[in-house]
Coordinates of C-alpha atoms in Angstrom, one line a residue:
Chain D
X1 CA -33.3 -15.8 65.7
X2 CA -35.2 -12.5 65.1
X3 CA -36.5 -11.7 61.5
X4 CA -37.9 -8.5 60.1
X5 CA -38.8 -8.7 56.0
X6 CA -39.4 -5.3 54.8
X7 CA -41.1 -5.3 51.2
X8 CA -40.6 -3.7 48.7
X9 CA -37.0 -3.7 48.5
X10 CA -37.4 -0.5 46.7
X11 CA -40.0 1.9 45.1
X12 CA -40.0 4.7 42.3
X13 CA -43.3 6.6 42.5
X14 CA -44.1 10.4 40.9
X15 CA -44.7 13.1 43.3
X16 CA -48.4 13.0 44.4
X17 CA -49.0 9.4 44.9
X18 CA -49.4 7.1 48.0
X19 CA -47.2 4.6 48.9
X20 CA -47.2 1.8 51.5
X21 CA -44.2 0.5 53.1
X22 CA -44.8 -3.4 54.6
X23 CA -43.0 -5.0 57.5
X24 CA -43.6 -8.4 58.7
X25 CA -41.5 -9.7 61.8
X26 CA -40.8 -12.8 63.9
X27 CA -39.5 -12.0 67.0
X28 CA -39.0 -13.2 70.8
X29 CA -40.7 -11.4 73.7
X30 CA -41.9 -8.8 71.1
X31 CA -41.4 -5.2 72.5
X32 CA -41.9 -2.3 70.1
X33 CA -41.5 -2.0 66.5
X34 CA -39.7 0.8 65.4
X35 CA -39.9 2.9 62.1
X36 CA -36.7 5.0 60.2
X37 CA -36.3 7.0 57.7
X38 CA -32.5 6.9 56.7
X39 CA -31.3 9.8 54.2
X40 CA -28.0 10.1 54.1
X41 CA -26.0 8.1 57.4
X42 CA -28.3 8.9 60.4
X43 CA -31.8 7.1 61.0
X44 CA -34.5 9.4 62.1
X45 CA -37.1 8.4 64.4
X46 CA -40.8 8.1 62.8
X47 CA -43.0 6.0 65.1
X48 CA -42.8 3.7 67.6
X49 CA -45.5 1.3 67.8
X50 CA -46.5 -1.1 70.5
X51 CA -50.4 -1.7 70.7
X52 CA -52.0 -3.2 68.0
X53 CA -54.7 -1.4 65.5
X54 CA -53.5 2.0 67.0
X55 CA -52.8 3.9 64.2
X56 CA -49.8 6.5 65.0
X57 CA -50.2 9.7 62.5
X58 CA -47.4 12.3 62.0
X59 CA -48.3 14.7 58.9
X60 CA -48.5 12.9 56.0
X61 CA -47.3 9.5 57.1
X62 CA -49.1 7.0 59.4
X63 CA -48.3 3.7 60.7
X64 CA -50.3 0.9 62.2
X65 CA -49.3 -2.6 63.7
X66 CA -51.0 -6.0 64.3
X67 CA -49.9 -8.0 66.9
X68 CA -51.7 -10.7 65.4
X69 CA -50.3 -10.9 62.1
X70 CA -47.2 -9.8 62.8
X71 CA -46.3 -6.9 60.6
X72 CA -46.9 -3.4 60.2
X73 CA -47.2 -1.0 57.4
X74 CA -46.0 2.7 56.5
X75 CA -48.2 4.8 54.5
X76 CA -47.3 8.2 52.8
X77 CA -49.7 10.2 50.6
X78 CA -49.3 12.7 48.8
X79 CA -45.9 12.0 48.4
X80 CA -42.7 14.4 47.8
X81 CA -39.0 14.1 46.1
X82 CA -38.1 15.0 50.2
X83 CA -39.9 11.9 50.7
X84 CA -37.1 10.0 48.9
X85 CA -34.9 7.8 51.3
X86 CA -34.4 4.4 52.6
X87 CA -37.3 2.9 55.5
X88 CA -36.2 1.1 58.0
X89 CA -38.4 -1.0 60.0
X90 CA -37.0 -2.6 63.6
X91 CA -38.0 -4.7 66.0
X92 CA -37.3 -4.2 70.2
X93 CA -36.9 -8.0 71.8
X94 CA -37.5 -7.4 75.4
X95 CA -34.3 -9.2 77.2
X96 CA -34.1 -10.7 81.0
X97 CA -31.9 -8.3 82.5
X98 CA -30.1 -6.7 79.5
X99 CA -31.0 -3.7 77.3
X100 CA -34.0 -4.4 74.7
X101 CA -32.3 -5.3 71.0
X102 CA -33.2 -3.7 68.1
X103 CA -33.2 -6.3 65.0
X104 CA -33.9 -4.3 61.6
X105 CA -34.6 -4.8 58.5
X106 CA -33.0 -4.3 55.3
X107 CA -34.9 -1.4 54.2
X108 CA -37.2 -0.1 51.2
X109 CA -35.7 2.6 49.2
X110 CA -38.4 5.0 48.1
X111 CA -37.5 7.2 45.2
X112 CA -40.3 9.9 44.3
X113 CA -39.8 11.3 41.1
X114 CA -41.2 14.5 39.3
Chain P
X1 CA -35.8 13.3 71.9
X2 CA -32.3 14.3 72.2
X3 CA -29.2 15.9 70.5
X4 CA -26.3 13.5 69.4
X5 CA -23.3 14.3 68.2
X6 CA -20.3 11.8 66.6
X7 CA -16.9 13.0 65.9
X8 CA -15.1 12.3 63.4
X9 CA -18.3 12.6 60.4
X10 CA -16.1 10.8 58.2
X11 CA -12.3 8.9 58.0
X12 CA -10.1 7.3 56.1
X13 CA -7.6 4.9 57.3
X14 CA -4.7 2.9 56.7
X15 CA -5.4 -0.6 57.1
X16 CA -3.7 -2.3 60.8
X17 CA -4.5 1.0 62.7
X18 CA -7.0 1.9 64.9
X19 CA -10.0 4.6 64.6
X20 CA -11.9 6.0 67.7
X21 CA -15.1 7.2 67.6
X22 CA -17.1 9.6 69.8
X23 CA -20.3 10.1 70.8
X24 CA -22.1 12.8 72.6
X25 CA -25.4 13.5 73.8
X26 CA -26.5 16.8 75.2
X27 CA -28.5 14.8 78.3
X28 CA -28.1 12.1 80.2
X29 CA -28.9 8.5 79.4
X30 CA -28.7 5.2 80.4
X31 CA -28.4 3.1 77.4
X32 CA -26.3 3.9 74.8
X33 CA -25.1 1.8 71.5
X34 CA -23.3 1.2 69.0
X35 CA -24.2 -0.4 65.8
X36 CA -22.5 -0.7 62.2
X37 CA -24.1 -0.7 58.3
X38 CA -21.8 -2.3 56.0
X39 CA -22.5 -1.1 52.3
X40 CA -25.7 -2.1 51.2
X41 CA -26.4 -3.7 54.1
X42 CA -28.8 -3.2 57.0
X43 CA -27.8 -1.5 60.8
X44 CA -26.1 -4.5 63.2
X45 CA -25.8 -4.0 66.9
X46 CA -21.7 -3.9 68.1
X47 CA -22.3 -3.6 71.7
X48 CA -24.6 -2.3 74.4
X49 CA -22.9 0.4 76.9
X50 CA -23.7 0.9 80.3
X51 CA -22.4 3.9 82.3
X52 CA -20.3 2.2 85.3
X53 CA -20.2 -1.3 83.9
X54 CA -18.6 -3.3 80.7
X55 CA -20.1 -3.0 77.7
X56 CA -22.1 -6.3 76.3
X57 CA -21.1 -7.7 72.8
X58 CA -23.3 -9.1 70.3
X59 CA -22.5 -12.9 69.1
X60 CA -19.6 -11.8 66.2
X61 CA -18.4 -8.6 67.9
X62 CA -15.6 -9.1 70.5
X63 CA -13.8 -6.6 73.1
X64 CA -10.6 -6.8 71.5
X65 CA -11.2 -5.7 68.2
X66 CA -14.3 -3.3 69.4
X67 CA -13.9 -1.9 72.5
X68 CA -16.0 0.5 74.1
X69 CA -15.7 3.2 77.2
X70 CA -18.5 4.5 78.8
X71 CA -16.9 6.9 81.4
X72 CA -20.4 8.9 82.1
X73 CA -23.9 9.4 81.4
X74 CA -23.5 11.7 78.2
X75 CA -20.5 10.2 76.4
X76 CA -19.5 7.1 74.7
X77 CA -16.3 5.5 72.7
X78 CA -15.9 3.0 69.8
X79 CA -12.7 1.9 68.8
X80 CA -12.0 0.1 65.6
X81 CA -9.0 -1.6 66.1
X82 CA -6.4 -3.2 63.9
X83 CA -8.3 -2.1 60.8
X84 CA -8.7 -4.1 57.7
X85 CA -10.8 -3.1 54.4
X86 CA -14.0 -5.1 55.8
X87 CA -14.0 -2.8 58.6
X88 CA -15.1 -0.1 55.9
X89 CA -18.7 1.0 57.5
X90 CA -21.3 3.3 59.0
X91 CA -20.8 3.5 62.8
X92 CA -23.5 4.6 64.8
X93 CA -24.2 5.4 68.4
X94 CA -27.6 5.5 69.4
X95 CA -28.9 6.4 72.7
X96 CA -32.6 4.8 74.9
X97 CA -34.9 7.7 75.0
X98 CA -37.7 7.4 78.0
X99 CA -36.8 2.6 77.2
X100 CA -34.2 1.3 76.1
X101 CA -36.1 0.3 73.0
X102 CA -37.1 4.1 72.0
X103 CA -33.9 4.5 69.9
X104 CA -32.4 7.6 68.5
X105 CA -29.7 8.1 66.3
X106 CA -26.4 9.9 66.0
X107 CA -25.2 11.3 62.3
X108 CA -23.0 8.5 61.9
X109 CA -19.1 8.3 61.1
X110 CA -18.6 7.1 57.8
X111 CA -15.0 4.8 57.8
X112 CA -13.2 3.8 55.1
X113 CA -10.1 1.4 55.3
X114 CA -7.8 1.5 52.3

């Protein structure tokens, strides 16, 4: 069965700092891994990442995978209280004639605080 | 990406009746799915849906308590049937940008059974 561990299961921080969201995974036929950023209902797409050592960069939040290890990590500096939310971290299993499955995570819940 | 839309936002129902929820994209798409986030919980795949072809169930999900149309390329159904309290949920459709395994969200329909 496919795992994804996201640590930690949540985060308060003051606005400025850097934080560093981890994600370790065991999965089947490994596809892509997938990070979220869940507000309110709705996940919204961050990265996806499928090579390892690539780092993928989008403002102040970057994200960088290893095949090897199995886990990726989710950095933000210079955080913000619009920063606040719960990350989600998935994982794509590539499936013999079906659709890919995403498993996910439960999520850290990052708080930044004035 | 592209731009989803899910009617109703939000519900509230009587338990033993049945909710059904939309899903619209503004282009079409292969894959499209539906997944559920009990409270405090972590996003569960329901059902893969094909355009043309029965949807595919995940082990604990069955047709008869969730089933799901897929009449074109750009729309999508759930229905909740025979609603009890544990049904109480986020339901989310999420559509296979470019792979099936590039995922993008809808804003969710929040559902509460009473």
């Amino acid at each position: 069965e496919d795992k994804v561990v996201q640590s930690p299961l949540s985060l308060v921080v003051h606005e400025g700092d850097t934080v560093t969201l981890n994600c370790s995974y065991e999965v089947t036929n490994f596809r892509s891994l997938l990070w979220y950023k869940q507000e309110k209902k709705a996940p919204t797409f961050l990265f996806m990442l499928t090579s390892s050592g690539i780092e993928k960069k989008s403002g102040r939040l970057s994200s960088i995978l290893d095949k090897k290890e199995l886990f990726s990590i989710l950095n933000i500096t210079a955080t913000q209280t619009g920063d606040s939310a719960i990350y989600l971290c998935a994982v794509a299993r590539l499936n013999t004639g079906t659709a890919s499955k995403l498993t996910f995570g439960t999520g850290t819940r990052l708080q930044v605080t004035l | 990406s592209a731009v989803i839309s899910q009617k109703p936002s939000r519900d509230i129902c009587q338990r033993g009746t049945s909710l059904t929820i939309q899903c619209q994209v503004d282009s079409q798409v292969t894959m499209m799915f539906w997944y559920r986030q009990q409270p405090g919980q972590s996003l569960t795949l329901i059902a893969t849906a094909n355009q043309g072809s029965e949807a595919t169930y995940e082990s604990g999900f069955v047709i008869d308590k969730f089933p799901i149309s897929r009449p074109n390329l750009t729309f999508s159904t759930l229905t909740v049937s025979n609603m009890s309290p544990e049904d109480s949920s986020i339901y989310l459709c999420s559509v296979g940008i470019n792979t099936d395994y590039e995922q993008y969200f809808g804003p969710g329909t929040r559902l509460t059974v009473t």
